[in-house]
Coordinates of C-alpha atoms in Angstrom, one line a residue:
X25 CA -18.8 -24.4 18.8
X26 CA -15.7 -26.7 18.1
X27 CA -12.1 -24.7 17.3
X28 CA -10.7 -27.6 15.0
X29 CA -10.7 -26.8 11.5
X30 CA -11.9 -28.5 8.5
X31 CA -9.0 -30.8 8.7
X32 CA -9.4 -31.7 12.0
X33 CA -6.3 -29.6 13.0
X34 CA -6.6 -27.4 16.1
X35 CA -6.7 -23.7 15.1
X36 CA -4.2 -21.6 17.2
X37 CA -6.2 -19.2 20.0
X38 CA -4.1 -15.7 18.1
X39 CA -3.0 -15.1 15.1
X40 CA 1.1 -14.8 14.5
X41 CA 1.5 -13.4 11.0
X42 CA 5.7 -14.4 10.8
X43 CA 4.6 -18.3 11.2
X44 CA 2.7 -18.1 7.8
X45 CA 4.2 -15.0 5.7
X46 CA 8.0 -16.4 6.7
X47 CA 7.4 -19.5 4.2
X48 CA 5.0 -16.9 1.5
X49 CA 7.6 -13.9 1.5
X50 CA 10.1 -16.4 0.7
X51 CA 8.3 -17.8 -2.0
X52 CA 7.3 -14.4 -3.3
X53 CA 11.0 -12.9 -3.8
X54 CA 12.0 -16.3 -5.2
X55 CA 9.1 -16.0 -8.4
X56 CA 9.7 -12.2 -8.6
X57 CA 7.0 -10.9 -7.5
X58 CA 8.0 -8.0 -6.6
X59 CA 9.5 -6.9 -10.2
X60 CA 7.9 -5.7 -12.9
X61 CA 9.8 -5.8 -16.4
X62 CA 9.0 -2.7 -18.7
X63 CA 10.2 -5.1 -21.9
X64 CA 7.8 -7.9 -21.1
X65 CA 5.7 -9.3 -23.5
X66 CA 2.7 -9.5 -20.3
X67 CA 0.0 -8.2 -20.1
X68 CA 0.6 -5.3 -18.3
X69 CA -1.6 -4.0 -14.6
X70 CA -0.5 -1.2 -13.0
X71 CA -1.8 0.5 -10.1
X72 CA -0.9 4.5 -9.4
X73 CA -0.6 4.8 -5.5
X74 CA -1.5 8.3 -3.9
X75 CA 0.5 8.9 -0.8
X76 CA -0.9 9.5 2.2
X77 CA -2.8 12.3 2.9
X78 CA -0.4 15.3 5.5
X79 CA -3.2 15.7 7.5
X80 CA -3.4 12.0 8.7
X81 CA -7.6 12.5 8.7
X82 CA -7.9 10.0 5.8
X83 CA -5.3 7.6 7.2
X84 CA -7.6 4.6 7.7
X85 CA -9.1 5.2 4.2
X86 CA -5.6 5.6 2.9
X87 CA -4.7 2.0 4.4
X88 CA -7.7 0.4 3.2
X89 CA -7.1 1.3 -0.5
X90 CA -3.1 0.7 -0.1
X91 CA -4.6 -3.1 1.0
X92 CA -6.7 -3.5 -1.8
X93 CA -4.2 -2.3 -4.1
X94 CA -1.2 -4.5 -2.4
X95 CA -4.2 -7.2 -2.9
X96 CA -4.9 -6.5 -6.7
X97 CA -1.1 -6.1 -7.3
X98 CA -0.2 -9.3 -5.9
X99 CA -2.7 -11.6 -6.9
X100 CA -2.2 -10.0 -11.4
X101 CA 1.2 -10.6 -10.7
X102 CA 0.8 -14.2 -9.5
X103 CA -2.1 -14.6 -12.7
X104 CA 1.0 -14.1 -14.6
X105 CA 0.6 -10.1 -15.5
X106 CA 3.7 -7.9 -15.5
X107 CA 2.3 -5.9 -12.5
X108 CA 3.8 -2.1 -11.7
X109 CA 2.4 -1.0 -8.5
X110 CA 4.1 2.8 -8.5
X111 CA 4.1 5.2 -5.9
X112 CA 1.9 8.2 -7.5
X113 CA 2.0 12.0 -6.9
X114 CA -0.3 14.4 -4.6
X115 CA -4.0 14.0 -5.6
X116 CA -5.0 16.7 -3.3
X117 CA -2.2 19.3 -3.1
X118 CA -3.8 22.7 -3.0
X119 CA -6.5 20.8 -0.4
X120 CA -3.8 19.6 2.2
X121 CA -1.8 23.1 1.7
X122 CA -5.3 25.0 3.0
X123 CA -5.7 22.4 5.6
X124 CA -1.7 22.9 7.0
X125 CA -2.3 26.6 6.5
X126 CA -5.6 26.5 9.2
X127 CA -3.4 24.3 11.3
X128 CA -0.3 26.8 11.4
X129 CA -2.9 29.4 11.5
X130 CA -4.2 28.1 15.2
X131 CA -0.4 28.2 16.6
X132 CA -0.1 31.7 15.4
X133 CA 2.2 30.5 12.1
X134 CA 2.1 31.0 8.3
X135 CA 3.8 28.7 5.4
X136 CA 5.9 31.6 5.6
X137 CA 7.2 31.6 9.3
X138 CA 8.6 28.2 8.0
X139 CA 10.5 28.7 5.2
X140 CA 10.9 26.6 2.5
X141 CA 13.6 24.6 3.9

């Protein structure tokens, strides 16, 4: 099995991210990419982004969808939509709260023994 590419160029044995997003990330803040205008006359796409969850259980789940949304974002912005990717609220309050509570619980803690401070 032959490592040359397509066009005939050898393809590197790792992967190094900075020597292709460098010359992309540059391109991207210069077409404002990363701005979306709430007067434009676009189409508008916007994406509500849960943070992540307290407990860190759903992390990897949590990074897959923040990818796909990154993804989505980018690629309706570069179609020429005026994208909003924003930073949402807790989805799952009262559910992280019980699992903290079981967690404290374990050390011998309440919400309480830590204040709200």
């Amino acid at each position: 099995m032959s490592s040359a590419s397509p066009t005939g160029a050898e393809l590197a044995s790792t992967f190094s991210p900075v020597d292709i997003e460098a010359r992309l990330y540059k391109k991207w803040l210069s077409s404002d990419y990363f701005t979306a205008d709430a007067s434009s006359e676009k189409e508008a796409f916007t994406i509500v982004l849960p943070p992540p969850n307290v407990t860190g259980v759903l992390h990897i789940g949590h990074a897959l969808d923040q990818t796909l949304q990154d993804c989505l974002s980018r690629m309706k912005r570069m179609k020429g939509y005026e994208v909003l990717w924003l930073p949402g609220m807790d989805h799952a309050g009262i559910a992280t709260q019980n699992v903290v509570e079981k967690q404290l619980g374990s050390q011998g803690l309440s919400r309480h023994d830590l204040g709200r401070e």
